PDB file of C-alpha atoms in Angstrom:
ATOM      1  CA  UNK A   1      -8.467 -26.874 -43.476  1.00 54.00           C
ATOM      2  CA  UNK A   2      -6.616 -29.588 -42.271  1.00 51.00           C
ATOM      3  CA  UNK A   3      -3.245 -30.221 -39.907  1.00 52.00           C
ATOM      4  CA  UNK A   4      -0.166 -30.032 -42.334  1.00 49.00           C
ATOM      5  CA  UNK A   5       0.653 -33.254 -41.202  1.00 49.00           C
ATOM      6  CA  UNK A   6      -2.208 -34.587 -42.639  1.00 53.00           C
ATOM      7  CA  UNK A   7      -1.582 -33.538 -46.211  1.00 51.00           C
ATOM      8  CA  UNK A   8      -1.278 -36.034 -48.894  1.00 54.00           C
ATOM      9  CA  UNK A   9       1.963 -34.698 -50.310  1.00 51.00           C
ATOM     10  CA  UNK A  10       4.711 -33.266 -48.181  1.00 59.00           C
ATOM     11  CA  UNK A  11       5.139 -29.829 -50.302  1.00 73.00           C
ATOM     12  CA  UNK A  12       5.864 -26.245 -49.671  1.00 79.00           C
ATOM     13  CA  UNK A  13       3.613 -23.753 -51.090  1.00 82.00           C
ATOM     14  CA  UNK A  14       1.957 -21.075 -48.407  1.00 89.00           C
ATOM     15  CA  UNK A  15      -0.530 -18.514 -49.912  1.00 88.00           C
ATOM     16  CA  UNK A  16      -1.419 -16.564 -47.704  1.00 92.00           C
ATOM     17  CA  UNK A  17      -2.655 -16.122 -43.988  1.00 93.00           C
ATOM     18  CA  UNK A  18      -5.746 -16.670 -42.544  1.00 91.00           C
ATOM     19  CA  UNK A  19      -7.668 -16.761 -38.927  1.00 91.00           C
ATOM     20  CA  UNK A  20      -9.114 -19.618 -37.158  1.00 87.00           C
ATOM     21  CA  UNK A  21     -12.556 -19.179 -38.272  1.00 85.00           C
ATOM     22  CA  UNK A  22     -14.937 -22.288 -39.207  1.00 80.00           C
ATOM     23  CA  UNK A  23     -15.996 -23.279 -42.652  1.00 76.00           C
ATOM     24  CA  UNK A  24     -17.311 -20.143 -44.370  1.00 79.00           C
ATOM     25  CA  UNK A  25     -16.383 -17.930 -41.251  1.00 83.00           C
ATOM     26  CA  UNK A  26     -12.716 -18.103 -41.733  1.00 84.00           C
ATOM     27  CA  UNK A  27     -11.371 -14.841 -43.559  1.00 89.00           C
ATOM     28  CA  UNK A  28      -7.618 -14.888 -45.440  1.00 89.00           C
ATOM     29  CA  UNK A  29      -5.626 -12.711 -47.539  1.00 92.00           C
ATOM     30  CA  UNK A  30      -3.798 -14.050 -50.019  1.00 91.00           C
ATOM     31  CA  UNK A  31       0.718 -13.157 -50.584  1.00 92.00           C
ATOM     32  CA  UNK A  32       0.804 -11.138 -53.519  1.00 92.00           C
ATOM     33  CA  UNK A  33       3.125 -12.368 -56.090  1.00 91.00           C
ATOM     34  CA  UNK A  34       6.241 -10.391 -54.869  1.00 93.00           C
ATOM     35  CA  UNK A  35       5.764 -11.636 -51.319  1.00 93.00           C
ATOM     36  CA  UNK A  36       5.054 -15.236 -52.506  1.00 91.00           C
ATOM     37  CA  UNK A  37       8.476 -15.316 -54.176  1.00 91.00           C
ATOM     38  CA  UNK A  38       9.767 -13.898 -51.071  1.00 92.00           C
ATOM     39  CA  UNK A  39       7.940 -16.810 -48.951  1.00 91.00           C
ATOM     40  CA  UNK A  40       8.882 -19.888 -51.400  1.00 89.00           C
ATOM     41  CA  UNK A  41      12.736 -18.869 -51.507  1.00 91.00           C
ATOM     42  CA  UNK A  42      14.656 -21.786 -52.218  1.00 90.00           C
ATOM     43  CA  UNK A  43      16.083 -21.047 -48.255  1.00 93.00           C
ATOM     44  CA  UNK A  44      12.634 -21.313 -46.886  1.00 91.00           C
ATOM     45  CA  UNK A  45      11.426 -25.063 -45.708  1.00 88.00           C
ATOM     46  CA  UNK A  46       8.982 -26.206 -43.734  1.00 84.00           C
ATOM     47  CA  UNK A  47      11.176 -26.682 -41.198  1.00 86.00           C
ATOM     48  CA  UNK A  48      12.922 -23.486 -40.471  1.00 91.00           C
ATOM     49  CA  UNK A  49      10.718 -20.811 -41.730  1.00 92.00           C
ATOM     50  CA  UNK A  50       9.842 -19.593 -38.066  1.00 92.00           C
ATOM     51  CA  UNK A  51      14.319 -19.011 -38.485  1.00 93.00           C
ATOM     52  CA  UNK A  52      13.769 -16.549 -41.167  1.00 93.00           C
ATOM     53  CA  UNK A  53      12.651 -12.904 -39.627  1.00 92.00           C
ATOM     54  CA  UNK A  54      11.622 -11.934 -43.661  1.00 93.00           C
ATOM     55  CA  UNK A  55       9.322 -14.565 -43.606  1.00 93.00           C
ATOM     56  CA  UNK A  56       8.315 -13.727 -40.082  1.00 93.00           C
ATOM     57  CA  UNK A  57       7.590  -9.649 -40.886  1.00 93.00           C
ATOM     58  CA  UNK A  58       5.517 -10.946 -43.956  1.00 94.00           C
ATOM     59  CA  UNK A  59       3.224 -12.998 -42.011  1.00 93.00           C
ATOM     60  CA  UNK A  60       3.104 -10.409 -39.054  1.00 92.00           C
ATOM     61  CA  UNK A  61       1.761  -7.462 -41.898  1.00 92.00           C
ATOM     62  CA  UNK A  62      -0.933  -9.696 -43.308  1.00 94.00           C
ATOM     63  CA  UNK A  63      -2.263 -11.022 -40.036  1.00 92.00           C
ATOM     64  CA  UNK A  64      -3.201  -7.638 -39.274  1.00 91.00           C
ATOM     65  CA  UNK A  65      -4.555  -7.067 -42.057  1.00 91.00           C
ATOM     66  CA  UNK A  66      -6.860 -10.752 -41.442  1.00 92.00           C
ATOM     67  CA  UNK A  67      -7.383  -9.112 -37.841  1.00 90.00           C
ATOM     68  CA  UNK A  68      -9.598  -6.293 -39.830  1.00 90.00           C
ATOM     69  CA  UNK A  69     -11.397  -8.554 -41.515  1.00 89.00           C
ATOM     70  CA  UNK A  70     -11.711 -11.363 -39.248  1.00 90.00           C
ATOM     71  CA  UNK A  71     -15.307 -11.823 -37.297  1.00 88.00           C
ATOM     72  CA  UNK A  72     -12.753 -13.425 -34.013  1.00 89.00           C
ATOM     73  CA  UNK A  73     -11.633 -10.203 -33.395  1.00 87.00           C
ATOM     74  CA  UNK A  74     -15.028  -8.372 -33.082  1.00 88.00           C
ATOM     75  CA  UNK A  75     -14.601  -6.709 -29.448  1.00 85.00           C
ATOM     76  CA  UNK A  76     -10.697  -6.659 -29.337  1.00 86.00           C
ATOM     77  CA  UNK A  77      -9.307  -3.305 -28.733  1.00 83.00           C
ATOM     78  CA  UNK A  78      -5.788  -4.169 -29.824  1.00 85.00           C
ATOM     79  CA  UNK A  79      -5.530  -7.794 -31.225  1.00 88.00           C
ATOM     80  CA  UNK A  80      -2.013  -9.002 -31.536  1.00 89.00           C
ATOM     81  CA  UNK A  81      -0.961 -12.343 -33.243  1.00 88.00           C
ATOM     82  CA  UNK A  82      -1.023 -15.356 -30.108  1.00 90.00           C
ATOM     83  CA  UNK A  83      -0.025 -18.216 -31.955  1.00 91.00           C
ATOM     84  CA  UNK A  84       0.771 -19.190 -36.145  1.00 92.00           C
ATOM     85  CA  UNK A  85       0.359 -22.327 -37.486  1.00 87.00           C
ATOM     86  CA  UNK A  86       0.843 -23.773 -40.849  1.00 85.00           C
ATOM     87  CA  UNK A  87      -2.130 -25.677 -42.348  1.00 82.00           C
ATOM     88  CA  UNK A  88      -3.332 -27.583 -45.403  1.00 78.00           C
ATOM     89  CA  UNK A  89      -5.611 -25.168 -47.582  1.00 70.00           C
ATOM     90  CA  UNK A  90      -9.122 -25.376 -48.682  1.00 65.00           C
ATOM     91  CA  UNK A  91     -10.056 -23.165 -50.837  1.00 58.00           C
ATOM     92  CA  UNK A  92     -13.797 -22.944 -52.772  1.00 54.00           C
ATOM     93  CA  UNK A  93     -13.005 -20.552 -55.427  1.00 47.00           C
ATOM     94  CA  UNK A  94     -14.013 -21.108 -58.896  1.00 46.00           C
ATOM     95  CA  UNK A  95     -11.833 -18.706 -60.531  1.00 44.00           C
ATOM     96  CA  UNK A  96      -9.113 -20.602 -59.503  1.00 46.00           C
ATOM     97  CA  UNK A  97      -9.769 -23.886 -60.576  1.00 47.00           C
ATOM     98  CA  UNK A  98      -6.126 -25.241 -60.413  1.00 52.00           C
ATOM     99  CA  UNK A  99      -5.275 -23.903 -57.223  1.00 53.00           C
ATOM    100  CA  UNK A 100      -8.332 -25.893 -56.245  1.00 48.00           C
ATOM    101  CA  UNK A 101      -6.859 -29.389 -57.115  1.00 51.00           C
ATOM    102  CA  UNK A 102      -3.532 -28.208 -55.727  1.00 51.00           C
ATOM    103  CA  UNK A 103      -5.462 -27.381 -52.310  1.00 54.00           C
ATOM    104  CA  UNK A 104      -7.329 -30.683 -52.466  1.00 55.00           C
ATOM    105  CA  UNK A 105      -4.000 -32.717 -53.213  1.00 58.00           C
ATOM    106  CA  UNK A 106      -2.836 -31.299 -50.152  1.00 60.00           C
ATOM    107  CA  UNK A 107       0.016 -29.062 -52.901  1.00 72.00           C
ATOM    108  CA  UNK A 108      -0.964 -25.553 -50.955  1.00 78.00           C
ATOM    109  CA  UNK A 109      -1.271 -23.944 -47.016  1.00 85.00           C
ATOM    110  CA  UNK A 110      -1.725 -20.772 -45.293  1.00 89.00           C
ATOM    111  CA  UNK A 111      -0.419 -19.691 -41.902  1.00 91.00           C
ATOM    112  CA  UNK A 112      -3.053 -19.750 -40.083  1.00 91.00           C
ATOM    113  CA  UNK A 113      -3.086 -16.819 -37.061  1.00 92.00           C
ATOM    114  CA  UNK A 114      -5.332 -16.803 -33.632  1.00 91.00           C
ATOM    115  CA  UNK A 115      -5.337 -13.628 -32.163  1.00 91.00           C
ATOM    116  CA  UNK A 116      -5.518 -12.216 -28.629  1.00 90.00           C
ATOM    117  CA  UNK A 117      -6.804  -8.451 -27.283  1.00 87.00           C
ATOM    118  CA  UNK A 118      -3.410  -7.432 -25.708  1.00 79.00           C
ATOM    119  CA  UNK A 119      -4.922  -3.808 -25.021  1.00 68.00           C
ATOM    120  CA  UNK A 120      -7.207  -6.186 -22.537  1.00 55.00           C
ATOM    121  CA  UNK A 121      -4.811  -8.122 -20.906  1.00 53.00           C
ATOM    122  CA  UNK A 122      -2.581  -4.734 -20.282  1.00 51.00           C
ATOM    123  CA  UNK A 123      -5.886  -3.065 -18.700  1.00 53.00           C
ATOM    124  CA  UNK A 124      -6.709  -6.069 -16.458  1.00 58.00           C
ATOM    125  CA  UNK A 125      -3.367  -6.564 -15.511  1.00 63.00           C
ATOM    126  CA  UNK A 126      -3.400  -2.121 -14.442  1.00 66.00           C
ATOM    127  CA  UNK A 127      -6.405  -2.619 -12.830  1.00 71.00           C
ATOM    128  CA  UNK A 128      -4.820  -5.902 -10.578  1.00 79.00           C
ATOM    129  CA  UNK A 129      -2.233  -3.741  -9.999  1.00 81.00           C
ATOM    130  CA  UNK A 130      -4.338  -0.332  -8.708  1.00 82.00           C
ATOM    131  CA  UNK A 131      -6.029  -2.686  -6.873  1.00 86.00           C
ATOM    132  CA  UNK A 132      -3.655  -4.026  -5.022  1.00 87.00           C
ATOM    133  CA  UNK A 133      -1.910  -0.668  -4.579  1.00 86.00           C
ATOM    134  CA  UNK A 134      -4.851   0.320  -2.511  1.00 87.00           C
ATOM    135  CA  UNK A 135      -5.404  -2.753  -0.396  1.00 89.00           C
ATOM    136  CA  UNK A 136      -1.563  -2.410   0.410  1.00 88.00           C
ATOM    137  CA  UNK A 137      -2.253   1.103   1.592  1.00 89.00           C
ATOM    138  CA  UNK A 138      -5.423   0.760   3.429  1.00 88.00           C
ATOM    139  CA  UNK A 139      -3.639  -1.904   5.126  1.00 88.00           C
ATOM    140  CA  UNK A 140      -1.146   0.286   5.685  1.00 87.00           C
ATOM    141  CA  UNK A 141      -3.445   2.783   7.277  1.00 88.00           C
ATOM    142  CA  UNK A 142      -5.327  -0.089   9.478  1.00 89.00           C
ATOM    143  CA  UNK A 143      -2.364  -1.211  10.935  1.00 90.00           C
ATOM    144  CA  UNK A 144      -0.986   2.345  11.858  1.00 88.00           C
ATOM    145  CA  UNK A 145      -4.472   2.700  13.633  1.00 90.00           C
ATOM    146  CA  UNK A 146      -4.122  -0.294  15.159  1.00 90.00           C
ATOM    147  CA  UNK A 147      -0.747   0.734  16.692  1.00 90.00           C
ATOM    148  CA  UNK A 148      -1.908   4.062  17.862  1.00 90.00           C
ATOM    149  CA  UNK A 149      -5.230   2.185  19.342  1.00 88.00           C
ATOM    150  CA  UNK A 150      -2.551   0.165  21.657  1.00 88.00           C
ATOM    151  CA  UNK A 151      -0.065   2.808  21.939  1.00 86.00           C
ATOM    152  CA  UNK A 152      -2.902   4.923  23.344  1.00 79.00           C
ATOM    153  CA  UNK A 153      -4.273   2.097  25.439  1.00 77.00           C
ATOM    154  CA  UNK A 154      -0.397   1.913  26.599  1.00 78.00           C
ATOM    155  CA  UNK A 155      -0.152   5.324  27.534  1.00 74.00           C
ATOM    156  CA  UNK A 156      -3.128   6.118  28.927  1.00 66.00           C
ATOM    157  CA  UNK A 157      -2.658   2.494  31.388  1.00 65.00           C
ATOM    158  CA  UNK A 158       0.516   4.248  32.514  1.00 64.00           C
ATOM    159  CA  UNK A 159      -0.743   7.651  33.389  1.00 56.00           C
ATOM    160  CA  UNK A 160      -3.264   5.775  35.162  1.00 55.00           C
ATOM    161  CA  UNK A 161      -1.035   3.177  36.846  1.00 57.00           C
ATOM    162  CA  UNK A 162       0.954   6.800  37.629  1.00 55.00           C
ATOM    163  CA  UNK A 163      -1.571   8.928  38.633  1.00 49.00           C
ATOM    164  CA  UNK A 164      -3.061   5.837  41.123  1.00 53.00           C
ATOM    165  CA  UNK A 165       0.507   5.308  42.501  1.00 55.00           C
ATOM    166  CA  UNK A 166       0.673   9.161  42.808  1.00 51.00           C
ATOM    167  CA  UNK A 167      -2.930   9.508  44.427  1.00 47.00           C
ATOM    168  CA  UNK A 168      -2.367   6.712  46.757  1.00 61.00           C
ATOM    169  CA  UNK A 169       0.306   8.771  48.619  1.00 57.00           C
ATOM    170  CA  UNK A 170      -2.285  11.676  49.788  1.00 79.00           C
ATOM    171  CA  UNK A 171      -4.968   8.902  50.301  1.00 74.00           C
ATOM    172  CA  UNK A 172      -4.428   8.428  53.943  1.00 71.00           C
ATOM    173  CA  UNK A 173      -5.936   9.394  57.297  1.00 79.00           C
ATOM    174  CA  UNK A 174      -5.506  13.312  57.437  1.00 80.00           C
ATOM    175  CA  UNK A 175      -5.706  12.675  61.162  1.00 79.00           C
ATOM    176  CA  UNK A 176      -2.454  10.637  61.156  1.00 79.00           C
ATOM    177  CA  UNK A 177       1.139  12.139  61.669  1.00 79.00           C
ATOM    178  CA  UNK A 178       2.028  10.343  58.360  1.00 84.00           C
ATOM    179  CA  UNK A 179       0.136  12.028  56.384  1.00 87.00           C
ATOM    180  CA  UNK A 180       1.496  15.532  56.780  1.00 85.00           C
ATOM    181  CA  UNK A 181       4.896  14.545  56.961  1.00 86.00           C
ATOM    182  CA  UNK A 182       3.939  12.890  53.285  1.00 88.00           C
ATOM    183  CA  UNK A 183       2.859  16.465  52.017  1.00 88.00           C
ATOM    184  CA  UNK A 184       5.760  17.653  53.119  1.00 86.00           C
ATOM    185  CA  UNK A 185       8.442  15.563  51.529  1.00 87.00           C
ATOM    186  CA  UNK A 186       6.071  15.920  48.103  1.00 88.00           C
ATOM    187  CA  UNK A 187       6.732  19.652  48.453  1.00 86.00           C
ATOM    188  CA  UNK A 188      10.509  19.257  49.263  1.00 85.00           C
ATOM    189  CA  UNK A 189      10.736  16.673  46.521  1.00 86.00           C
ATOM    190  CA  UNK A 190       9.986  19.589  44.173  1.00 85.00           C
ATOM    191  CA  UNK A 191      11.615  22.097  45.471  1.00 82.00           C
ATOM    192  CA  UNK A 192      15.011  19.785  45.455  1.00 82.00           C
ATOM    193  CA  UNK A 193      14.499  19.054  41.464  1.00 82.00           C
ATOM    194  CA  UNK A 194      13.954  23.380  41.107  1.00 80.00           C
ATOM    195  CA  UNK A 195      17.433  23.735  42.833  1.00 78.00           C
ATOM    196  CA  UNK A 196      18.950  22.114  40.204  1.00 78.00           C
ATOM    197  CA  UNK A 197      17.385  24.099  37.259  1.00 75.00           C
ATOM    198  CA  UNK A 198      19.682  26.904  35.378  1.00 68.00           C
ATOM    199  CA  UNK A 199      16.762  29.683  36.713  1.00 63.00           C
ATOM    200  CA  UNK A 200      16.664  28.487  40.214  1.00 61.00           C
ATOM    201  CA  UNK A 201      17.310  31.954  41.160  1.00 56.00           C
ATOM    202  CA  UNK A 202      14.083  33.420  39.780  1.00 63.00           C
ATOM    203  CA  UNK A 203      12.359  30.596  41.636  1.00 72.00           C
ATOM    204  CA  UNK A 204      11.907  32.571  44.720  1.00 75.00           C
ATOM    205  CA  UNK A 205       8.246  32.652  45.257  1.00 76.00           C
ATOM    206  CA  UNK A 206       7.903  28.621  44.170  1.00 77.00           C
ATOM    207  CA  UNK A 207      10.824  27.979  46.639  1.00 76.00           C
ATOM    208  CA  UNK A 208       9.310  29.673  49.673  1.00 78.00           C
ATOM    209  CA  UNK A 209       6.139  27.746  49.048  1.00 78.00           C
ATOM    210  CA  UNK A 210       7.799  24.383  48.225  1.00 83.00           C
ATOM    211  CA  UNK A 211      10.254  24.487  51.275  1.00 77.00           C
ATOM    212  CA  UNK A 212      10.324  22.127  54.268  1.00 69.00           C
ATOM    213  CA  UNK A 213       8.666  23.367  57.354  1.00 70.00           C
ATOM    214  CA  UNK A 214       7.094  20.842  59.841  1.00 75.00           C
ATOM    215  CA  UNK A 215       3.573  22.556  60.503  1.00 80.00           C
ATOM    216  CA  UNK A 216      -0.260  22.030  60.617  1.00 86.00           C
ATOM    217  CA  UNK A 217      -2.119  19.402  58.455  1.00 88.00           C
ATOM    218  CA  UNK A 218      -4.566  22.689  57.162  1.00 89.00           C
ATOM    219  CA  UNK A 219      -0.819  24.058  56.049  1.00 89.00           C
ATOM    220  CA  UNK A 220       0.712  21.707  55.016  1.00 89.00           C
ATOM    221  CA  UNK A 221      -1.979  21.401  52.145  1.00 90.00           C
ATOM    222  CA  UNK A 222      -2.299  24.854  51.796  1.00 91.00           C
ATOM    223  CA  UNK A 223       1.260  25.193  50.792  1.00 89.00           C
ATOM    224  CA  UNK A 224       1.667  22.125  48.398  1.00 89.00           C
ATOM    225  CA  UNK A 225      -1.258  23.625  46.319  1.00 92.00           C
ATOM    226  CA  UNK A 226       0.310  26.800  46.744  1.00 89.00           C
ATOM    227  CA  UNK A 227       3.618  25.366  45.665  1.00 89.00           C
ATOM    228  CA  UNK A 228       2.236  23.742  42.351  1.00 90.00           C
ATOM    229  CA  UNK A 229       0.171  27.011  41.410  1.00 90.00           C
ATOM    230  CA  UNK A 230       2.865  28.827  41.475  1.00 87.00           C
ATOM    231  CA  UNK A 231       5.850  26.418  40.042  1.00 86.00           C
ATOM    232  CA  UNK A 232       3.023  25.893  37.177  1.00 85.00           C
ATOM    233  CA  UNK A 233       3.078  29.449  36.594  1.00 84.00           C
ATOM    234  CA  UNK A 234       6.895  29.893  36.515  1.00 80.00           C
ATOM    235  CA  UNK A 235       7.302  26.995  34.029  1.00 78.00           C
ATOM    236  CA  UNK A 236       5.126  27.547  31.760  1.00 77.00           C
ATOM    237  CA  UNK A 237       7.158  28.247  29.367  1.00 74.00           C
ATOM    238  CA  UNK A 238      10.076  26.251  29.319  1.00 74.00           C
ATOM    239  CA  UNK A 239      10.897  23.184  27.344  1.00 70.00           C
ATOM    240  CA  UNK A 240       9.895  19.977  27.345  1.00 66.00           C
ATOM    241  CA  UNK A 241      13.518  18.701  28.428  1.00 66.00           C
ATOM    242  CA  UNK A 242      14.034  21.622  31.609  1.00 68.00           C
ATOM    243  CA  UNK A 243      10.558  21.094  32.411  1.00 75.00           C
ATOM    244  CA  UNK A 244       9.919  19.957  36.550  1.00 80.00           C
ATOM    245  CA  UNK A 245       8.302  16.619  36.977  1.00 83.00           C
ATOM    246  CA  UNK A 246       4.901  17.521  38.679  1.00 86.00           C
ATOM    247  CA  UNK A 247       3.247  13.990  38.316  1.00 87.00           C
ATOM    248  CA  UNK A 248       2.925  13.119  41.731  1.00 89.00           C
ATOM    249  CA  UNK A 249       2.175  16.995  43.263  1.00 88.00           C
ATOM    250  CA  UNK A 250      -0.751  16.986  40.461  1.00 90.00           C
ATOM    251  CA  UNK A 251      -2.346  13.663  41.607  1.00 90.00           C
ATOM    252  CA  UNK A 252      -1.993  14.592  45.581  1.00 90.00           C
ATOM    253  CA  UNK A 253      -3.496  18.370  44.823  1.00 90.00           C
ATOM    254  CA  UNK A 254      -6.317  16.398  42.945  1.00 90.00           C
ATOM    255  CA  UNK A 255      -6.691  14.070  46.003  1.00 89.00           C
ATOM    256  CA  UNK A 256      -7.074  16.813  48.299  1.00 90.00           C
ATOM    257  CA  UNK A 257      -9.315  19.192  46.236  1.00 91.00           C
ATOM    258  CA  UNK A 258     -11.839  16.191  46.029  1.00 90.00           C
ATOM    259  CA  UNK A 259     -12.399  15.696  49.736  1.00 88.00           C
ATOM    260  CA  UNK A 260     -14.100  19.465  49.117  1.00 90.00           C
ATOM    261  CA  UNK A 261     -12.224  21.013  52.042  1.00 90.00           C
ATOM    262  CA  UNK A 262     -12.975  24.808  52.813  1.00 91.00           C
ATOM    263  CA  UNK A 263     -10.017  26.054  53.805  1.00 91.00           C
ATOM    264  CA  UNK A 264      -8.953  24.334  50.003  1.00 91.00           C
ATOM    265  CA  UNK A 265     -11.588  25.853  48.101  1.00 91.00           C
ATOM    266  CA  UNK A 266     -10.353  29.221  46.332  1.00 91.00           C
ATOM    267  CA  UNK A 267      -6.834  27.479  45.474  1.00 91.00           C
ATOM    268  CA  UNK A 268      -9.007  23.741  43.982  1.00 91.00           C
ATOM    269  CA  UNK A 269     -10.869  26.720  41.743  1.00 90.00           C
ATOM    270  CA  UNK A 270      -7.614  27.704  40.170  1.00 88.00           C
ATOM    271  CA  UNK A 271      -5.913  24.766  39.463  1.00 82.00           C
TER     272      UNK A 271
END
């Protein structure tokens, strides 16, 4: 078949539709009489039959039947028409002898129909699409694992940053006056943040043991170990927002419990 701008006369007179095969390999159907009339109305030109949606629907129900028996569409799930041209027939049947000569004057065409495997192109596209879906989310996923990781990292570099700052204030000479006098205002520290508490009443016992009191050094760490064993006790159960800050009595009572003194033993054992 040849381009329609190529024929020898400039005529109208489609027959049917066919596929893009080569040679023997190309499979048509031809319009049956009714639809012929239909597609050589005296409306229809060359020019403006893509205008005429009758014309369109006509070609659209014999390409799929050319899809069936085209070769091209062998492994297509859902071929669908991709592009119709109209072309100069060339036919090689000898039962129709003068449709022949028309054909090789150039008289006759077909709309000739390439197809594509939209079922395809919808699945590929889905699977793009699933795909990306799950690199989005495992992305997702990374990055909140990343921002725990540093969050973490964050955190714990603060509790450690605390607990040194904490530890550092217990961390001198036990034969210095400084020292105790330290342990002492740790204690009262505490006991001035329990004053201020709703239960400070029922506080009694963690009071008496987080008082003042300028005494021994052996005392003075006796009763700040006492005083957090027995505010831990008391608070146990309170919220988040009422509970005491015991930060810096922790990290001293840690301090002192690791210089293994024996006077310190049986109270280290139970915190």
């Amino acid at each position: 078949m040849t381009e329609i701008s190529r024929l020898k006369y400039i005529q109208w007179r489609p027959i049917g539709v066919c596929d893009t095969g080569a040679g023997k390999e190309r499979k048509a159907k031809m319009f049956s009489r009714l639809d012929l009339a239909s597609i050589t109305a005296p409306e229809v030109k060359r020019e403006n039959w893509r205008q005429h949606p009758k014309v369109m629907a006509l070609i659209t129900r014999y390409a799929q039947d050319v899809a069936e028996l085209s070769t091209l569409t062998n492994g297509m799930r859902a071929p669908e028409i991709d592009e119709i041209k109209l072309v100069g027939a060339v036919l090689g049947h000898d039962q129709t002898p003068n449709l022949n000569q028309e054909s090789e004057d150039g008289r006759v065409q077909f709309f000739q129909v390439s197809f594509r495997d939209v079922k395809s192109k919808k699945t590929s596209t889905k699977k793009w699409k699933k795909l990306l879906k799950w690199i989005l989310i495992a992305m997702g996923v990374l990055i909140g694992i990343i921002l725990i990781i540093l969050l973490s990292n964050r955190l714990s570099l603060l509790t450690i940053k605390n607990t040194q700052q904490y530890a550092s204030v217990c961390s001198s000479n036990r034969q210095q006056a400084a020292y105790a006098e330290e342990l002492r205002k740790i204690r009262k520290s505490l006991g001035d943040e329990l004053n201020q508490l709703p239960e400070w009443l029922t506080f009694k016992q963690a009071r008496v043991n987080c008082s003042g009191g300028r005494i021994s050094v052996n005392q003075q760490e006796l009763r700040l170990l006492r005083c957090l064993l027995t505010v831990r006790n008391r608070t146990n159960n309170m919220s988040s927002t009422a509970h005491p800050k015991l930060n810096q009595i922790e990290a001293c009572a840690g301090t002192l419990c690791k210089r293994n003194l024996p006077h310190l033993a049986s109270l280290c054992k139970r915190l």
